[in-house]
JSON list of C-alpha atoms in Angstrom, two decimals:
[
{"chain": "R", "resi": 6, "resn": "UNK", "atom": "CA", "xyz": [66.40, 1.07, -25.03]},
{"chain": "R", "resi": 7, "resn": "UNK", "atom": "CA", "xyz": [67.90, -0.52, -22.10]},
{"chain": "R", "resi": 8, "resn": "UNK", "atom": "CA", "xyz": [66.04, -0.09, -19.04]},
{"chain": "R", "resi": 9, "resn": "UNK", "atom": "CA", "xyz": [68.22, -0.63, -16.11]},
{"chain": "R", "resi": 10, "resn": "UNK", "atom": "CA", "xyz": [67.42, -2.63, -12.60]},
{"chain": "R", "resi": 11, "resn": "UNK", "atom": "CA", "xyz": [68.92, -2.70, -9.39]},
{"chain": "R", "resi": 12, "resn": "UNK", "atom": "CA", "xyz": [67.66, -6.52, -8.05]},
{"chain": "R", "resi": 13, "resn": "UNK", "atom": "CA", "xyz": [70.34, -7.07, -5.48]},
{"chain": "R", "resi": 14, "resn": "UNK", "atom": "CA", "xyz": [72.25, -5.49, -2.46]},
{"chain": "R", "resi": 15, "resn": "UNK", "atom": "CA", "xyz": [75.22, -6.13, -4.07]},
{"chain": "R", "resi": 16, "resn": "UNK", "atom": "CA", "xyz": [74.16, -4.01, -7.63]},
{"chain": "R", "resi": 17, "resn": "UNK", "atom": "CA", "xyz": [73.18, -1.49, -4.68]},
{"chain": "R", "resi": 18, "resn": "UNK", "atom": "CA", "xyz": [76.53, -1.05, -3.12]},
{"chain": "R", "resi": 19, "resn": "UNK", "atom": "CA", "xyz": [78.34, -0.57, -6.53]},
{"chain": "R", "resi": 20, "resn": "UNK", "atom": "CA", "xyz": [75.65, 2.29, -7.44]},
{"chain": "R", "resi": 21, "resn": "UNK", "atom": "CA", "xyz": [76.15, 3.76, -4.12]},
{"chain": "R", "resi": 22, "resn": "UNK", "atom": "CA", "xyz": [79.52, 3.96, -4.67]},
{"chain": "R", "resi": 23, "resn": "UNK", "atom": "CA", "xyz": [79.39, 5.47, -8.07]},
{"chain": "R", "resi": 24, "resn": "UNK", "atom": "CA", "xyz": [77.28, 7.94, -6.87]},
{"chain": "R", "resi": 25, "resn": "UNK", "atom": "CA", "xyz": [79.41, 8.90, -4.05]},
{"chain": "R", "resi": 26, "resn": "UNK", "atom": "CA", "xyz": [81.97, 9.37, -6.85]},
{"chain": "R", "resi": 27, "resn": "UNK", "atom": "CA", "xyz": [79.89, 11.74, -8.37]},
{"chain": "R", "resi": 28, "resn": "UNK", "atom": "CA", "xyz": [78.38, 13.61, -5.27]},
{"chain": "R", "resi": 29, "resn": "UNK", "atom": "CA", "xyz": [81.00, 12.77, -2.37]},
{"chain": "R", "resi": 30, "resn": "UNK", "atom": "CA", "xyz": [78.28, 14.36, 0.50]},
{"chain": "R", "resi": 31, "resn": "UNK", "atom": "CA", "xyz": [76.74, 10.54, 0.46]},
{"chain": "R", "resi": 32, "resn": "UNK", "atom": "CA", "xyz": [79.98, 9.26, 1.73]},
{"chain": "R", "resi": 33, "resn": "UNK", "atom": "CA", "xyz": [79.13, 10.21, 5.17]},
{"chain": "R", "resi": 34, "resn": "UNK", "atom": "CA", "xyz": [75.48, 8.88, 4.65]},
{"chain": "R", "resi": 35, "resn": "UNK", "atom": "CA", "xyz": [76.35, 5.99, 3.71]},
{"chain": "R", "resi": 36, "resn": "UNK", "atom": "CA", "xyz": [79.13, 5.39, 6.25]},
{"chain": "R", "resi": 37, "resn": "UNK", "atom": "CA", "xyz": [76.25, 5.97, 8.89]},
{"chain": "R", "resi": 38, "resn": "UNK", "atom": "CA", "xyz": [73.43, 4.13, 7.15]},
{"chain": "R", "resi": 39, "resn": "UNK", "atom": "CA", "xyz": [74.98, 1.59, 5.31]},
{"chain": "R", "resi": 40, "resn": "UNK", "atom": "CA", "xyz": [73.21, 0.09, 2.19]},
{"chain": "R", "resi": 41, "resn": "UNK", "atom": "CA", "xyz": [69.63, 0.33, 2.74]},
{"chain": "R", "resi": 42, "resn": "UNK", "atom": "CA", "xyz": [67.01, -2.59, 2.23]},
{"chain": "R", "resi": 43, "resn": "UNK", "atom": "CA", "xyz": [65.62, -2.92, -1.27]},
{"chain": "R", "resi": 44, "resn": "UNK", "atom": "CA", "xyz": [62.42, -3.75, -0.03]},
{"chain": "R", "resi": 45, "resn": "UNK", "atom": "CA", "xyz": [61.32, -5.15, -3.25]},
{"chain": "R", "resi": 46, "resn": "UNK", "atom": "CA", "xyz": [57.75, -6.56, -3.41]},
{"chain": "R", "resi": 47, "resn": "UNK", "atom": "CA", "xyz": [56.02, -8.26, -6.05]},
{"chain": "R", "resi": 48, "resn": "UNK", "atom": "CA", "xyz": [54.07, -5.62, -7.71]},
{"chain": "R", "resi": 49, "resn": "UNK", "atom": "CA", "xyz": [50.90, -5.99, -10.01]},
{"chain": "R", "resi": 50, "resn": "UNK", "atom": "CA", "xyz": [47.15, -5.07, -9.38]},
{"chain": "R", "resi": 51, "resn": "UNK", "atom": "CA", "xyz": [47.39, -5.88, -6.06]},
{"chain": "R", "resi": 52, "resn": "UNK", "atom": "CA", "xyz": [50.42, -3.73, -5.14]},
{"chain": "R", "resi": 53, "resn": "UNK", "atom": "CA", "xyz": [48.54, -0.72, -6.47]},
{"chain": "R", "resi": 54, "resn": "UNK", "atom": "CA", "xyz": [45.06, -1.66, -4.73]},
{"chain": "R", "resi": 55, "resn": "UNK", "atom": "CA", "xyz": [46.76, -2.02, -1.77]},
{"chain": "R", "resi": 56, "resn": "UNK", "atom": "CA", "xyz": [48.58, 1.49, -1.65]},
{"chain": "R", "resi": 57, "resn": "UNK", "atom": "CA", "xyz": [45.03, 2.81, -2.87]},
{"chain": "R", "resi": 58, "resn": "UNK", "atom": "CA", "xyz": [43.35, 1.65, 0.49]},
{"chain": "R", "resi": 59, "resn": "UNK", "atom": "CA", "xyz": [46.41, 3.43, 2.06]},
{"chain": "R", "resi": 60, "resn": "UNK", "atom": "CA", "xyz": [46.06, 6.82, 0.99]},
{"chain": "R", "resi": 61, "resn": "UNK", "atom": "CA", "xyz": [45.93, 9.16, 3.82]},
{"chain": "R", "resi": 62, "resn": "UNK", "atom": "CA", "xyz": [45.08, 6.26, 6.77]},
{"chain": "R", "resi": 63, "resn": "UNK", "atom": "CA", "xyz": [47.30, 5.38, 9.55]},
{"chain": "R", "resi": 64, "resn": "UNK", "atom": "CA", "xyz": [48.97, 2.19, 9.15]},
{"chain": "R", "resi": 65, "resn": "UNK", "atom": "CA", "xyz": [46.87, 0.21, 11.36]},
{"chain": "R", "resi": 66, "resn": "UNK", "atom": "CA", "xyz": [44.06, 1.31, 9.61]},
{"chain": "R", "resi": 67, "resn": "UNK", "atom": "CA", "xyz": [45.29, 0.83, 6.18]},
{"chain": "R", "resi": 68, "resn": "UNK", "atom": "CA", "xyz": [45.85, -3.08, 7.14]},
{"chain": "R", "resi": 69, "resn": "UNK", "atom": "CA", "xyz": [42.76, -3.30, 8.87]},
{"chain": "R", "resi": 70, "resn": "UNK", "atom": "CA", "xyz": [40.80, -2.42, 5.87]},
{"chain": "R", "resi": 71, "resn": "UNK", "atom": "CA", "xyz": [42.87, -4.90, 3.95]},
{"chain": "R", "resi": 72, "resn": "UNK", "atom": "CA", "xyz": [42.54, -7.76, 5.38]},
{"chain": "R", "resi": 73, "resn": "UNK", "atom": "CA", "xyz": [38.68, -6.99, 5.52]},
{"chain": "R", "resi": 74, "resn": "UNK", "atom": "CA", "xyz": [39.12, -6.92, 1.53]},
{"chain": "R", "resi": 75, "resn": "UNK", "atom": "CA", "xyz": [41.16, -9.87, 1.50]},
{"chain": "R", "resi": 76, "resn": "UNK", "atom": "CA", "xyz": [38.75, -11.92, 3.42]},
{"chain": "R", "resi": 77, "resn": "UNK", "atom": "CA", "xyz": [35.89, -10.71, 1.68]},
{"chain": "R", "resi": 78, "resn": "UNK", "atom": "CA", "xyz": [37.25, -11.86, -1.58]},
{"chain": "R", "resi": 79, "resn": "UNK", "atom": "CA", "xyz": [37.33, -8.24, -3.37]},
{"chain": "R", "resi": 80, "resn": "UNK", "atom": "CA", "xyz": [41.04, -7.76, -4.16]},
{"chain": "R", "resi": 81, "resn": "UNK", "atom": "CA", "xyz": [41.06, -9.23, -8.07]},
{"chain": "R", "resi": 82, "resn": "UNK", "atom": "CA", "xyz": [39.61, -7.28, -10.75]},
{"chain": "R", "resi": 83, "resn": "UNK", "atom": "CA", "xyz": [37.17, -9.53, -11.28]},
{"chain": "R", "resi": 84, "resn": "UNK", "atom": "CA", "xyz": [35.57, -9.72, -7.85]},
{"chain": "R", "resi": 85, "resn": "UNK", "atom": "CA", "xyz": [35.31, -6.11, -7.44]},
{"chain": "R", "resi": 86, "resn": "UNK", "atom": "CA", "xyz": [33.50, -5.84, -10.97]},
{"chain": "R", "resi": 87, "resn": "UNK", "atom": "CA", "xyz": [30.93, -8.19, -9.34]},
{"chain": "R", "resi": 88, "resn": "UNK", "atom": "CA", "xyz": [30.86, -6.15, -6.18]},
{"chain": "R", "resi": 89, "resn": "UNK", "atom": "CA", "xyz": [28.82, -3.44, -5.62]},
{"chain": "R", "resi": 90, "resn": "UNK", "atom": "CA", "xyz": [29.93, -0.26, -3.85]},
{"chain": "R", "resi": 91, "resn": "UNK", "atom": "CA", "xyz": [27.97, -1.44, -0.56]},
{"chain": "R", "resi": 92, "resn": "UNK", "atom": "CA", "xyz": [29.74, -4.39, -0.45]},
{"chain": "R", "resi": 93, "resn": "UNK", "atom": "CA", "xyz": [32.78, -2.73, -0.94]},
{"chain": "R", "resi": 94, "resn": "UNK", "atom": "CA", "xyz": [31.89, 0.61, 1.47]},
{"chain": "R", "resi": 95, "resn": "UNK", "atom": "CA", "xyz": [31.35, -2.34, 4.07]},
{"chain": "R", "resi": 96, "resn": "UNK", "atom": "CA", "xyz": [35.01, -3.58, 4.26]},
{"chain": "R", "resi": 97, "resn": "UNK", "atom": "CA", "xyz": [35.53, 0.14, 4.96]},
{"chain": "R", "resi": 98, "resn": "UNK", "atom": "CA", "xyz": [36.62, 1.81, 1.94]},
{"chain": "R", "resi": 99, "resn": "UNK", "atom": "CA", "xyz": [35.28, 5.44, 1.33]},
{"chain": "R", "resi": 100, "resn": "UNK", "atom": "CA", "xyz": [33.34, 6.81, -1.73]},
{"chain": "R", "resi": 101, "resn": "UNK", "atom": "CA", "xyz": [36.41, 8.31, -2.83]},
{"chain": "R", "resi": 102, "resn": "UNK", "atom": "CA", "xyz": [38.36, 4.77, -2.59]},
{"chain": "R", "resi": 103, "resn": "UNK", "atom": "CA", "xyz": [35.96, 2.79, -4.16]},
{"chain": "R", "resi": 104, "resn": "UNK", "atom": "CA", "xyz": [35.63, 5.27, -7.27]},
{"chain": "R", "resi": 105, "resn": "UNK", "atom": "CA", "xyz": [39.76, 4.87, -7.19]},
{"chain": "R", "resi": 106, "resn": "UNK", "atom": "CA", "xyz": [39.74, 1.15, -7.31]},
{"chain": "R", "resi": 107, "resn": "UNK", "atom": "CA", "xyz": [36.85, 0.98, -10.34]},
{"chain": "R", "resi": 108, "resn": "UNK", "atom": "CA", "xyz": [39.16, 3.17, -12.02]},
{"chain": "R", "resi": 109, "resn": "UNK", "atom": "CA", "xyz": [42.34, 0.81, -11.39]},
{"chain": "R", "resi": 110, "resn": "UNK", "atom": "CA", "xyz": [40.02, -1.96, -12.47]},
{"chain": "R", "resi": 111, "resn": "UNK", "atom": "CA", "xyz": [38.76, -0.19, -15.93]},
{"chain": "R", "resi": 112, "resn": "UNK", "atom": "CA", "xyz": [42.23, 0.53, -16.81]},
{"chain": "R", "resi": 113, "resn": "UNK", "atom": "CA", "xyz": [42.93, -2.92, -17.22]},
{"chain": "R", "resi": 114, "resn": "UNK", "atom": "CA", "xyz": [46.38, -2.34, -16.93]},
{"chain": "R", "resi": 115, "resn": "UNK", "atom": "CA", "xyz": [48.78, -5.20, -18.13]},
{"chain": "R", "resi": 116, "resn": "UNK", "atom": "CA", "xyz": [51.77, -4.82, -15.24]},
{"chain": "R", "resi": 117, "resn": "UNK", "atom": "CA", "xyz": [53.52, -7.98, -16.94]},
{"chain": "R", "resi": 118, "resn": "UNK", "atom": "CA", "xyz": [54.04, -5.20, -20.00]},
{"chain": "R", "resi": 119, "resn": "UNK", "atom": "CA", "xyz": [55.33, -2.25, -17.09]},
{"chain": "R", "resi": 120, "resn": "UNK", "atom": "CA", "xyz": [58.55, -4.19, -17.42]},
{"chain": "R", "resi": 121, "resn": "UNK", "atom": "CA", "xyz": [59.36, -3.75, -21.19]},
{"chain": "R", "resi": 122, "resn": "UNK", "atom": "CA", "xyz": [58.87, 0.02, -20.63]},
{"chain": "R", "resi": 123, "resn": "UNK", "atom": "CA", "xyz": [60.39, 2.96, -20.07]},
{"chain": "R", "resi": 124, "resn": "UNK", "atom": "CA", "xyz": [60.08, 4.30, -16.93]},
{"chain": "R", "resi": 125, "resn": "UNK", "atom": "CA", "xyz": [58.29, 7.98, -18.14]},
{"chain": "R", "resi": 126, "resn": "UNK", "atom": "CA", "xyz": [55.65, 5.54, -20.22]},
{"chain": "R", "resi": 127, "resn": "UNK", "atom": "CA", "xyz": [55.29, 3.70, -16.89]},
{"chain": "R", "resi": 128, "resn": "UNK", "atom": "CA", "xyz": [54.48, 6.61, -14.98]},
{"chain": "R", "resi": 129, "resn": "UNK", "atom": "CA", "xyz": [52.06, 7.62, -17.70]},
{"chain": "R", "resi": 130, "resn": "UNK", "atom": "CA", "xyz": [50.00, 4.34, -17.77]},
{"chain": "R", "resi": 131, "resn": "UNK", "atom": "CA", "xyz": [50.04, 4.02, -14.30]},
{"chain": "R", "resi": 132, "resn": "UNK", "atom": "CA", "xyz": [48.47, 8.01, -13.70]},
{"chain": "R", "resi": 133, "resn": "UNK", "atom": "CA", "xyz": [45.99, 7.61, -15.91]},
{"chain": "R", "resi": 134, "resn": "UNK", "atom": "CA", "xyz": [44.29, 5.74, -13.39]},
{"chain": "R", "resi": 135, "resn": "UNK", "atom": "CA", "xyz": [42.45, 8.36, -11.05]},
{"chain": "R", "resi": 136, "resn": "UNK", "atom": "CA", "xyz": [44.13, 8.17, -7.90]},
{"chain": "R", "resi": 137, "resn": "UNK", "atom": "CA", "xyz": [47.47, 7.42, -8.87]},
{"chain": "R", "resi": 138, "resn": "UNK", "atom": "CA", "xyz": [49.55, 10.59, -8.94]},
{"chain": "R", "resi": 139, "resn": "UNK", "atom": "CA", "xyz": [53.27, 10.84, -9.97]},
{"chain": "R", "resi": 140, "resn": "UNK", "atom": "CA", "xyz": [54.89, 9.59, -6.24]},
{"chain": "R", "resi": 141, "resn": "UNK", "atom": "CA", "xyz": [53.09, 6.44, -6.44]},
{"chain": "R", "resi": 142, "resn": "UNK", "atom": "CA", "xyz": [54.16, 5.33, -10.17]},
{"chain": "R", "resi": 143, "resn": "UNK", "atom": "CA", "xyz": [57.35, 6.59, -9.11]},
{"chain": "R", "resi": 144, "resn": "UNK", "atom": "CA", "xyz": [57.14, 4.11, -5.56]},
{"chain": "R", "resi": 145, "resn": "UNK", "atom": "CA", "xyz": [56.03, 1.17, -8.33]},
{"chain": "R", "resi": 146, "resn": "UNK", "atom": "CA", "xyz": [59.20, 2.24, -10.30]},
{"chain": "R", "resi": 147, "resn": "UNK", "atom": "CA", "xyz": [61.61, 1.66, -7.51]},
{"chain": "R", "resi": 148, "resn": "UNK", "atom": "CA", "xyz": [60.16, -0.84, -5.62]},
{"chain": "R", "resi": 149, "resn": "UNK", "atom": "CA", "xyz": [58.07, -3.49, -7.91]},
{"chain": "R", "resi": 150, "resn": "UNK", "atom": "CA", "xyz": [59.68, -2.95, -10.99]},
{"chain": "R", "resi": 151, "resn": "UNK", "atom": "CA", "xyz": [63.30, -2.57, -9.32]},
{"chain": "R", "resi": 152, "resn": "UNK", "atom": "CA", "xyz": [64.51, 0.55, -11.87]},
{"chain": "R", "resi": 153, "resn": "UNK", "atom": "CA", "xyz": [67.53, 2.03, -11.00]},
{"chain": "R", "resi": 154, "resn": "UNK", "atom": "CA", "xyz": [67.42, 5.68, -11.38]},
{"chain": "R", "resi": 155, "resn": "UNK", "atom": "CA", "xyz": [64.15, 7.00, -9.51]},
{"chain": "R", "resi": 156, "resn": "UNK", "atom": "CA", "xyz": [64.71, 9.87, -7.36]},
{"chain": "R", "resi": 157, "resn": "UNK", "atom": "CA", "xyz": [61.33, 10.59, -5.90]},
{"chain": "R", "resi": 158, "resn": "UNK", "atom": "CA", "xyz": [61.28, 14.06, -5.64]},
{"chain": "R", "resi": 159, "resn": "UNK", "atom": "CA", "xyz": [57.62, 14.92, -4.21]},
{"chain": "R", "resi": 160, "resn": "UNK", "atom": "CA", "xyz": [59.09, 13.06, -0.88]},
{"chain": "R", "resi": 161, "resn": "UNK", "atom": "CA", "xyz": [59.00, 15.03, 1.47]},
{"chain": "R", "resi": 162, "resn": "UNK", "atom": "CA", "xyz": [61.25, 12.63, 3.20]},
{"chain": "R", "resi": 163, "resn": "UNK", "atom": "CA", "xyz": [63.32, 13.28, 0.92]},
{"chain": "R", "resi": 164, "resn": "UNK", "atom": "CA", "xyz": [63.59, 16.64, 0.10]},
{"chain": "R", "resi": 165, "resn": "UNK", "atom": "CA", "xyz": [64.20, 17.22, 3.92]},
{"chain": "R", "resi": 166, "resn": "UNK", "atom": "CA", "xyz": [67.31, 15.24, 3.82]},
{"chain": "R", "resi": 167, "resn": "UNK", "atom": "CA", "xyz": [68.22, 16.50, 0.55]},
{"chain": "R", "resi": 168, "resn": "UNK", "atom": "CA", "xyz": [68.04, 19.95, 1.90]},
{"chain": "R", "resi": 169, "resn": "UNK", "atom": "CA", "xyz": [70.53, 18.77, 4.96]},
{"chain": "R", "resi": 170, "resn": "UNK", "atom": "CA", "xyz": [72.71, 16.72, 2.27]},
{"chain": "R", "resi": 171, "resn": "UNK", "atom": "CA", "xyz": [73.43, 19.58, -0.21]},
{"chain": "R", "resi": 172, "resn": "UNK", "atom": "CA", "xyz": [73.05, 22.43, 2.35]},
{"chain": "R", "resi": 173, "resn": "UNK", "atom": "CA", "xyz": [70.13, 24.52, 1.26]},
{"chain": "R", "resi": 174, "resn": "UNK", "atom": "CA", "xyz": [68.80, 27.37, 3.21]},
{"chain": "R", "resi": 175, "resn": "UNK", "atom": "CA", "xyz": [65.16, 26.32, 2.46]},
{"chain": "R", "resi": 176, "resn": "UNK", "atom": "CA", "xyz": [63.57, 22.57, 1.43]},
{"chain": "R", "resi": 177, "resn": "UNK", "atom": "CA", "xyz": [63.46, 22.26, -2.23]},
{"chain": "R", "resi": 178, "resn": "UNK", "atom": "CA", "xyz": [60.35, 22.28, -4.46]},
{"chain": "R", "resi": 179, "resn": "UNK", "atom": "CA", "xyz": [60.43, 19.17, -6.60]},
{"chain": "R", "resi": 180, "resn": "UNK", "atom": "CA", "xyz": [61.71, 21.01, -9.88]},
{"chain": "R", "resi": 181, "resn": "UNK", "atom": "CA", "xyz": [64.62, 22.33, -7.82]},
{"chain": "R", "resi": 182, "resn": "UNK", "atom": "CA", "xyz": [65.51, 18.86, -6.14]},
{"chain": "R", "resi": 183, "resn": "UNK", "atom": "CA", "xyz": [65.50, 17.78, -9.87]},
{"chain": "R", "resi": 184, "resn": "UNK", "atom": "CA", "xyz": [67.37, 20.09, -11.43]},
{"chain": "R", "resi": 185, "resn": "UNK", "atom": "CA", "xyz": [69.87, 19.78, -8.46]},
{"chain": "R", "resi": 186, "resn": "UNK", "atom": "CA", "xyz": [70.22, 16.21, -8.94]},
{"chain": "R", "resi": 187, "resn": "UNK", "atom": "CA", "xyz": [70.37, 15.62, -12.46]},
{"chain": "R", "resi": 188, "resn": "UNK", "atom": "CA", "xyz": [73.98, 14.72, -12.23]},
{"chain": "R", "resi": 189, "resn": "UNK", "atom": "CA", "xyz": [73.20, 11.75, -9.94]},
{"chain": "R", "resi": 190, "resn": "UNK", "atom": "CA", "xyz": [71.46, 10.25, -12.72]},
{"chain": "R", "resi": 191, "resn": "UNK", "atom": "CA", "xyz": [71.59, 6.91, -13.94]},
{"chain": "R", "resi": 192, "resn": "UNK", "atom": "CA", "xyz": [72.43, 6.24, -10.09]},
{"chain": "R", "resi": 193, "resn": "UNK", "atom": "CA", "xyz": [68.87, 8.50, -8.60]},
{"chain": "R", "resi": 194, "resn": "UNK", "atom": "CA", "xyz": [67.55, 4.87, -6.65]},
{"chain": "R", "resi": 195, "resn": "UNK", "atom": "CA", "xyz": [70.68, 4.63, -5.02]},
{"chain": "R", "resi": 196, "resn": "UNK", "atom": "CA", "xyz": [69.49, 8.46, -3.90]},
{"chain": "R", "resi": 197, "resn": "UNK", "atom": "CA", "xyz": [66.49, 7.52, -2.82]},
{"chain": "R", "resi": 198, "resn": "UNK", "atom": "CA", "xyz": [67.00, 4.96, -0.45]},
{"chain": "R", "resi": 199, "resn": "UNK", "atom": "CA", "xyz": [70.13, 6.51, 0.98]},
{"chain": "R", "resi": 200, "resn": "UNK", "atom": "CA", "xyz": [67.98, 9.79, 1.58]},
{"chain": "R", "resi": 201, "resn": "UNK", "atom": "CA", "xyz": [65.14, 8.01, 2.98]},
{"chain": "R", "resi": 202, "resn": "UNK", "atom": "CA", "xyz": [67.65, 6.11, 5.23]},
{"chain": "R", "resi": 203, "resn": "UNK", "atom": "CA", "xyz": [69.02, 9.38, 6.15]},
{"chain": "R", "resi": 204, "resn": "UNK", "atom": "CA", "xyz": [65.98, 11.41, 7.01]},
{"chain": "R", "resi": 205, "resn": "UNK", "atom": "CA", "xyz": [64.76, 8.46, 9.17]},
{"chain": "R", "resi": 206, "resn": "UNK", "atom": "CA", "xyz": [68.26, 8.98, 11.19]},
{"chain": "R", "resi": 207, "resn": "UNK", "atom": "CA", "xyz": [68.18, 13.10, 11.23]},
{"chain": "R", "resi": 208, "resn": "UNK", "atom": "CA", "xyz": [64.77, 12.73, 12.51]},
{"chain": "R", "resi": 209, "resn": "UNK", "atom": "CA", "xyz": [64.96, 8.90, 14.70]},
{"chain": "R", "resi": 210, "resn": "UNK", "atom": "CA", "xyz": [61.89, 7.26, 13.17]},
{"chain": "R", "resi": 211, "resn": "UNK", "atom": "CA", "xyz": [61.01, 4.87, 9.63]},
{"chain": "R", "resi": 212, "resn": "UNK", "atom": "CA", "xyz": [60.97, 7.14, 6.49]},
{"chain": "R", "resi": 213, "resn": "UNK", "atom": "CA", "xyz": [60.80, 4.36, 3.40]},
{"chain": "R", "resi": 214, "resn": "UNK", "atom": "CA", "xyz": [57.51, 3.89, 2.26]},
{"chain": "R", "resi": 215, "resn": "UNK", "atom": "CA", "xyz": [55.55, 0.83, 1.54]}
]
């Protein structure tokens, strides 16, 4: 198996462009866009923690809570194992949260090992944890583990300007996206971030998560 990376902007551009070979309606996109930002980070427990805390706050809030966690000392596995859930409901994470992150921590997942896999196996370690649905594997796919052909189709970012890109009457479910865009494939990252790029201009504000 050869699992394939995109780790710089110059890998980026050649995708883009052998995408845009195979669906010429990026060429525009990318003329107005450019190549996007890989916005890699560094991934591990505390990459998935950290988009935990984030579910459904505001930004401000999200970091907020944080950096409460951070100085508290309850972002390793082992700390929060020690913790109970008042200590951890007092940085300001929710019942819900807290059951999220025990779950995280039971899983004992080894994200050194994410690397070796494929990217479908990587999705299903990472959503056996409660509280990690498909989007947010997919966002570790992409942006931790650097894979090359991840086109997040629950986006709605994305399905937005996918709908504007291929001309659809209504905004594709995520089946449809993917059965539309099979033939972008092994180039689907490339997608992504163009998309995201392009949604962010058709509606003048940040779409790329994390």
């Amino acid at each position: 198996m050869t699992i394939q990376t995109i780790e710089k902007s110059r890998e980026l551009q050649e995708h883009i462009s052998a995408l845009i070979a195979i669906e010429p309606r990026f060429a525009p996109v990318y003329k107005q866009v450019g190549v996007p930002d890989l916005r890699h980070n560094a991934g591990g427990f505390t990459q998935i923690m950290r988009a935990m805390v984030g579910q459904q706050l505001s930004v401000a809030a999200a970091a907020s809570i944080w950096q409460r966690l951070v100085h508290a000392g309850l972002t390793i596995p082992k700390a929060i194992i020690k913790a109970t859930d008042e200590d951890l409901r007092a940085q300001g994470l929710s019942k819900q949260k807290i059951r999220y992150i025990r779950s995280l921590v039971e899983h004992n997942i080894d994200f050194a090992a994410l690397q070796t896999l494929a990217d479908e196996d990587v999705i299903k370690k990472l959503t056996a944890v409660i509280g990690i649905g498909r989007w947010t594997a997919e966002m570790y796919l992409l942006f931790s583990l650097k894979r090359a052909d991840v086109l997040a189709v629950d986006d709605l970012a994305i399905k937005v300007a996918a709908m504007d890109l291929l001309g659809l009457a209504e905004r594709p479910t995520p089946k449809q996206l993917k059965n539309l865009t099979q033939d972008w494939s092994p180039h689907r990252s490339a997608a992504s971030l163009l998309l995201w790029q392009y949604y962010g201009s058709l509606r003048q504000k940040t779409a790329v998560p994390l």
